[in-house]
Tab-separated table of C-alpha atoms in Angstrom:
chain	number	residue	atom	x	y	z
A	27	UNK	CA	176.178	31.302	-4.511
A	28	UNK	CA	173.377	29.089	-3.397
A	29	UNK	CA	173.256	25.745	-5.463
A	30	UNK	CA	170.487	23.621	-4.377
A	31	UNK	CA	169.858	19.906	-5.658
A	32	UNK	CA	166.677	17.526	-5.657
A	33	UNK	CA	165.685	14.749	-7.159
A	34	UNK	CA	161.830	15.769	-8.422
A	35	UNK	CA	161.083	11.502	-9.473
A	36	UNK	CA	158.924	13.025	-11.855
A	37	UNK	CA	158.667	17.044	-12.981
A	38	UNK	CA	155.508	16.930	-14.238
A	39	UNK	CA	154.161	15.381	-11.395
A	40	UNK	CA	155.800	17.880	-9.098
A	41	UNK	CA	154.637	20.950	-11.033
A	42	UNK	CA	150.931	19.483	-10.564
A	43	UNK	CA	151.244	19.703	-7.364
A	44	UNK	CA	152.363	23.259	-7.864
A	45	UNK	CA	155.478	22.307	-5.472
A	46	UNK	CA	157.891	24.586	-7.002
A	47	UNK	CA	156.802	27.411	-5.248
A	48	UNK	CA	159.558	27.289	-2.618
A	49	UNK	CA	161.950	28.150	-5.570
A	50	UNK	CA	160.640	31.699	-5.883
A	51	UNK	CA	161.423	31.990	-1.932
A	52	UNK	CA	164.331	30.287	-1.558
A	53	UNK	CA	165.912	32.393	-4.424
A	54	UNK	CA	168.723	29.550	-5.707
A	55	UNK	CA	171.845	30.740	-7.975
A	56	UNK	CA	171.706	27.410	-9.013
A	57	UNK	CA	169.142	24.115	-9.016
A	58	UNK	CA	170.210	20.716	-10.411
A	59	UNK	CA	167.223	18.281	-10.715
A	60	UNK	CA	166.911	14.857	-11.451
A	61	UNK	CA	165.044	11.802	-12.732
A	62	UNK	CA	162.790	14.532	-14.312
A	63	UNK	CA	161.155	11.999	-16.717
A	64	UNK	CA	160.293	13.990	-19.345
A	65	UNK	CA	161.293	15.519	-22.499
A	66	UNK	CA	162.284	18.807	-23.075
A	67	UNK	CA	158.716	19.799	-24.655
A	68	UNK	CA	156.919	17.580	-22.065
A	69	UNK	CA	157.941	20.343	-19.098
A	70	UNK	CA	155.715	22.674	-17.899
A	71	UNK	CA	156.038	26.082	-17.858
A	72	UNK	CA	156.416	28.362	-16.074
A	73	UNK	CA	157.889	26.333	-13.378
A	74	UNK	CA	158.151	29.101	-11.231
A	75	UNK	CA	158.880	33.066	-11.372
A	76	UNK	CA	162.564	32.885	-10.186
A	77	UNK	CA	164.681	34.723	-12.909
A	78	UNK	CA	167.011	31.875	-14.083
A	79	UNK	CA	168.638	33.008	-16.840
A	80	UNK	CA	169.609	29.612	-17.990
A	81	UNK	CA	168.358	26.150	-18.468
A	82	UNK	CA	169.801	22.400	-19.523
A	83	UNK	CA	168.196	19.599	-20.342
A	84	UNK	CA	169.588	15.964	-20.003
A	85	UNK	CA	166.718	13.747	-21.008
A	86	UNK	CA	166.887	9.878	-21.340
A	87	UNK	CA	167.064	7.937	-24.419
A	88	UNK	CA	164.268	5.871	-22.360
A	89	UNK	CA	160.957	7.940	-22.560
A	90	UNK	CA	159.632	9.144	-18.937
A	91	UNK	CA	162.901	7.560	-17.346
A	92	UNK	CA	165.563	9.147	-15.762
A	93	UNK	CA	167.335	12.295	-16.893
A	94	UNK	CA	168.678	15.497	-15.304
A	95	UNK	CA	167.720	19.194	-15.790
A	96	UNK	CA	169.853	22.595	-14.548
A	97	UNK	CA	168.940	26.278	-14.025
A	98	UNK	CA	171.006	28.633	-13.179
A	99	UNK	CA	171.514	32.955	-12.659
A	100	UNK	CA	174.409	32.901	-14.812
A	101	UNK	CA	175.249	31.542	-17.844
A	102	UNK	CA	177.796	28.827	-17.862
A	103	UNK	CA	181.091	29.033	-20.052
A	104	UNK	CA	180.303	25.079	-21.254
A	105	UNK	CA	177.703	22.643	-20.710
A	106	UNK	CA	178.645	18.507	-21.558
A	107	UNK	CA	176.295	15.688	-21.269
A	108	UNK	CA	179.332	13.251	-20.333
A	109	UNK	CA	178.196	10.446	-22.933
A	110	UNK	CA	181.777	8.294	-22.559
A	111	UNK	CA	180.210	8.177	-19.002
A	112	UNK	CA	176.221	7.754	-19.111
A	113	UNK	CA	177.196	5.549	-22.316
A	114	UNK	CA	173.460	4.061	-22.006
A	115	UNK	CA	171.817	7.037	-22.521
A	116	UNK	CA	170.164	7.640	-19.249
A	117	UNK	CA	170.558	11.674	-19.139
A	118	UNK	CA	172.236	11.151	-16.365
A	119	UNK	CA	174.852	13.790	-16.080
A	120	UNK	CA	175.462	17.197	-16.730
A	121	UNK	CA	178.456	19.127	-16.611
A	122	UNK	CA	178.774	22.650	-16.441
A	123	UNK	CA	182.132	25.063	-16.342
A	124	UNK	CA	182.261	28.544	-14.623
A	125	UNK	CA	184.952	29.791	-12.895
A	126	UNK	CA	187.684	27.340	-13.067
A	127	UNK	CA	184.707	25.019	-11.896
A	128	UNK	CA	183.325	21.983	-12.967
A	129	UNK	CA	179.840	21.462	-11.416
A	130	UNK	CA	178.063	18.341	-11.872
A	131	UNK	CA	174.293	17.693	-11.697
A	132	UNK	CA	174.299	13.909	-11.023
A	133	UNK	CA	171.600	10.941	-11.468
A	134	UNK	CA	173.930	7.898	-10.397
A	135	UNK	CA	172.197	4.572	-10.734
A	136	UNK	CA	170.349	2.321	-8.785
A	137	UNK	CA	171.504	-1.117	-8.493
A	138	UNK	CA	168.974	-2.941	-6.738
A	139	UNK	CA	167.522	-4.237	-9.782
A	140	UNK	CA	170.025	-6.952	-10.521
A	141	UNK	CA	173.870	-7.938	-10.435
A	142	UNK	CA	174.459	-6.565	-14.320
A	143	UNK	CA	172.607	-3.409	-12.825
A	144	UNK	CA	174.620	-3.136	-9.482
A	145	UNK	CA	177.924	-3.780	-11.724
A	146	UNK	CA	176.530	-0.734	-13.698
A	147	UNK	CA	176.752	1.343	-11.182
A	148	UNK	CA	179.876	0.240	-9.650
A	149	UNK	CA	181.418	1.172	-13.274
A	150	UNK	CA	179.693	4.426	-13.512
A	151	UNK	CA	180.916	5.246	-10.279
A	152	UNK	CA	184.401	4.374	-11.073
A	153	UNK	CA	184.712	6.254	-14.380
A	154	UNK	CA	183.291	9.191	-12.848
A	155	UNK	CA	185.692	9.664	-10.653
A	156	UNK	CA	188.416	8.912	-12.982
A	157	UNK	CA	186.584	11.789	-14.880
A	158	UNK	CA	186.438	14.122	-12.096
A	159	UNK	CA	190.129	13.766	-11.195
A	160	UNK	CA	190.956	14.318	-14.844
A	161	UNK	CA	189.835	17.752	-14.529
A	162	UNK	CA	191.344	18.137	-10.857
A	163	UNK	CA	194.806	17.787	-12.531
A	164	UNK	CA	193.829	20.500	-15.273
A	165	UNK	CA	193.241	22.815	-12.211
A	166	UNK	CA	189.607	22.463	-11.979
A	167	UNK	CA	187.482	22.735	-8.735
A	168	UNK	CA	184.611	20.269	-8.801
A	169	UNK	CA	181.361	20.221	-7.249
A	170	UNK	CA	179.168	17.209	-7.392
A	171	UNK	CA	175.663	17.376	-6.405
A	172	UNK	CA	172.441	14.919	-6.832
A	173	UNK	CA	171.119	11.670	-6.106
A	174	UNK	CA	174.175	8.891	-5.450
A	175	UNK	CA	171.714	6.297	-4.244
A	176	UNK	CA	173.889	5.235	-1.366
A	177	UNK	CA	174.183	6.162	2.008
A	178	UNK	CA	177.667	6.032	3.383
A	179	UNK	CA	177.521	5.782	6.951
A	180	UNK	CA	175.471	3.687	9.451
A	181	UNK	CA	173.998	7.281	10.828
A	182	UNK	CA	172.816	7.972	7.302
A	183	UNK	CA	169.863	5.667	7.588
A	184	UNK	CA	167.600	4.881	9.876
A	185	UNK	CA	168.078	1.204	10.182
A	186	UNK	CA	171.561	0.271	8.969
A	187	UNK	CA	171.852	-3.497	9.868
A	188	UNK	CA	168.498	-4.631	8.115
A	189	UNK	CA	169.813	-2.768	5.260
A	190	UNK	CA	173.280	-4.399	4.425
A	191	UNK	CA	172.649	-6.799	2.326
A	192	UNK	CA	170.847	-4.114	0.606
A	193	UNK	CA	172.319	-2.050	-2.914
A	194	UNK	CA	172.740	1.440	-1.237
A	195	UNK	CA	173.968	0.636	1.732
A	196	UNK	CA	176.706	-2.617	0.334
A	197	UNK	CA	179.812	-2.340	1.290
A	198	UNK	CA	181.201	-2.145	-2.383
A	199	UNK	CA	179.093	1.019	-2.511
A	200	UNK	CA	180.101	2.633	0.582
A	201	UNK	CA	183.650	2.138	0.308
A	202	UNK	CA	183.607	4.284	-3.484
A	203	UNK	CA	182.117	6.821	-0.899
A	204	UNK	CA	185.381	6.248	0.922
A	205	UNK	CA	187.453	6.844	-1.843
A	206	UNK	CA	186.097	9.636	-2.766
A	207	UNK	CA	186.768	10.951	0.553
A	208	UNK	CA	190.211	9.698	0.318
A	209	UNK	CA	191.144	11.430	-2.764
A	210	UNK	CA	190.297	14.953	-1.588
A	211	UNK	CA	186.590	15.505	-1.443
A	212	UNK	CA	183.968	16.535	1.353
A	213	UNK	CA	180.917	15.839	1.743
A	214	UNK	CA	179.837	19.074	2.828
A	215	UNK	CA	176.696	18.130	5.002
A	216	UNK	CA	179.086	16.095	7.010
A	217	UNK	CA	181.656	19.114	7.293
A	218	UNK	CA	179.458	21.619	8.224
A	219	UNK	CA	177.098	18.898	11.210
A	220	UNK	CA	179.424	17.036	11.601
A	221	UNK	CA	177.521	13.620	13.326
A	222	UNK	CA	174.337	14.993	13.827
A	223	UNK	CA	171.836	12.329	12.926
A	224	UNK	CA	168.379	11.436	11.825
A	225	UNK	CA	168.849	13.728	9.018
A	226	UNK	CA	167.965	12.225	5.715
A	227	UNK	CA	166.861	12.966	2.392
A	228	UNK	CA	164.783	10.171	0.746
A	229	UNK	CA	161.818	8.160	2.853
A	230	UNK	CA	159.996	5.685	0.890
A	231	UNK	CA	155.965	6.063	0.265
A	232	UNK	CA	155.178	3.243	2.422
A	233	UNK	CA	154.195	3.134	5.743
A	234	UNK	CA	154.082	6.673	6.571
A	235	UNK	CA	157.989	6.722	6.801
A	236	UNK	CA	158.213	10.326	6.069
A	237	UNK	CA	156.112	11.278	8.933
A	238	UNK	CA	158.127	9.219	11.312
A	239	UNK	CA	161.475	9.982	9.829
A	240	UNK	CA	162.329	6.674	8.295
A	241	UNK	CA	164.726	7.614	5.699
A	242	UNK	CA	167.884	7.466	3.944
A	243	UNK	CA	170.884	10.319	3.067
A	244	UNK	CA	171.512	9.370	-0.795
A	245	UNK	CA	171.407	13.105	-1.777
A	246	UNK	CA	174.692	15.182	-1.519
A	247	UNK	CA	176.821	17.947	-2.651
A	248	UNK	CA	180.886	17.180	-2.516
A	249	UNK	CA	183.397	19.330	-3.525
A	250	UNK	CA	187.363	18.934	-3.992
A	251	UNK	CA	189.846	19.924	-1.188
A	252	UNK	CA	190.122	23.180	-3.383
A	253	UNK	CA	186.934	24.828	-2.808
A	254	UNK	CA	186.782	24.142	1.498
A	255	UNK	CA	187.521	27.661	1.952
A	256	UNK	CA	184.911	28.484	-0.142
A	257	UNK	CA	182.134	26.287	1.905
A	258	UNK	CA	179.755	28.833	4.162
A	259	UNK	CA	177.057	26.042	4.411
A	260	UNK	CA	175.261	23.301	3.723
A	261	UNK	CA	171.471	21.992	3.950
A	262	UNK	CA	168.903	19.589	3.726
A	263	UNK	CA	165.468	20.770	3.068
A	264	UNK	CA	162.911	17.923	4.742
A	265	UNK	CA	160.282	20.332	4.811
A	266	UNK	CA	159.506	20.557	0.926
A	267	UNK	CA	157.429	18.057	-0.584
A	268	UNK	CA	156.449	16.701	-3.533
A	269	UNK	CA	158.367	14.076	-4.349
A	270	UNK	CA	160.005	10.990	-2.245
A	271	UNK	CA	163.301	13.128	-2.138
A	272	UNK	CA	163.682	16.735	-0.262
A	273	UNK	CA	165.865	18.961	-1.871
A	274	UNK	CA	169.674	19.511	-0.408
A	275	UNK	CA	172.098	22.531	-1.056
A	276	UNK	CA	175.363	24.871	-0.349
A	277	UNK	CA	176.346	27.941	-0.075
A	278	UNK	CA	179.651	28.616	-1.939
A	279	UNK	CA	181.437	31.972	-1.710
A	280	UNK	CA	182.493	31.735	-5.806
């Protein structure tokens, strides 16, 4: 299986710039997007010609904020919005079940808009793992993919000291990275390059810092301990455009 992830910061605004076309090339089993913005009757169509044979919607309470949106080949045996979770009503989660799996297609906050908003996060961070690890003990493999608006490690940005007083890249937000680490899950990116560096996935729209490769790693794909053997690869995508994100994936022998 190839599950691919992006954050579009906008779907109708991608889709106008008709950059979905990749999709029908890169042939995904799976594609989790977020912060899609929209409604379900606001998204264009047809994205692109890929055969999905299924689709989710997670849209925010919030018009034109936030929200998450899954295709997939296959049809998945359950599908859960995770409300005890996103309990503001951000579509920010979905869960799907297949094959003793849980995958999630994740839109974590961003907490750099105030102290109540960086304590949000820290809280949705904490009961999603407490979720997660629920389901580890039922004998569930999980895969969590999307936009955790942190970087974890000082080679994960491009300047790390200007950036530590900074929410996604505070040490309270780094070290739930390190937890989740601790209790049994890889980033796979990391497992498959090792230290390799200068590889990011978001660049703001100032300055030109895309061009010069000024960015930030805050898109992932983790999985439990369970499913290493399973890892053949992992990916980031810089050359796609179309939104502030590039897109970032696996391959998972399922």
């Amino acid at each position: 299986m190839k599950l691919i992830s992006w954050n579009v910061n906008g779907i109708r605004a991608v889709a106008s710039k008709n950059a979905f076309t990749w999709v029908d090339e890169v042939k995904p089993d799976v594609l989790c997007l977020q912060e899609i913005k929209a409604e379900a009757h606001q998204i264009p169509e047809p994205l692109f010609q890929h055969p999905f044979t299924s689709k989710h919607i997670n849209s925010a309470s919030k018009k034109g904020y936030s929200g998450t949106m899954s295709f997939s080949t296959r049809m998945f045996e359950k599908t859960d919005t995770a409300l005890h979770i996103d309990h503001t009503q951000e579509g920010r989660i979905l869960e799907h079940h297949f094959d003793n799996i849980a995958l999630f297609n994740v839109y974590f906050p961003n907490g750099q808009q105030s102290e109540e908003r960086l304590a949000h996060k820290m809280k949705f961070y904490s009961d999603f793992l407490a979720h997660t690890e629920a389901l580890r003990k039922e004998g569930k493999g999980i895969i969590i993919c999307g936009d955790v608006n942190t970087a974890h490690r000082e080679i994960d940005l491009t300047h790390p000291k200007a950036n530590e007083d900074t929410s996604g890249f505070l040490p309270i937000e780094r070290a739930w990275i390190d937890t989740l680490l601790e209790k049994g899950y890889i980033d796979t990116f990391r497992h498959i390059h090792g230290d390799k560096t200068e590889c990011y996935s978001w660049w703001s729209y100032r300055a030109g810092a895309r061009e010069r490769n000024v960015g930030w790693r805050i898109d992932y794909f983790f999985i439990s301990k369970e499913l290493e053997g399973q890892l053949k690869d992992a990916f980031i995508l810089p050359h796609i455009y179309g939104s502030d994100h590039c897109p970032v994936g696996i391959e998972l022998e399922c």
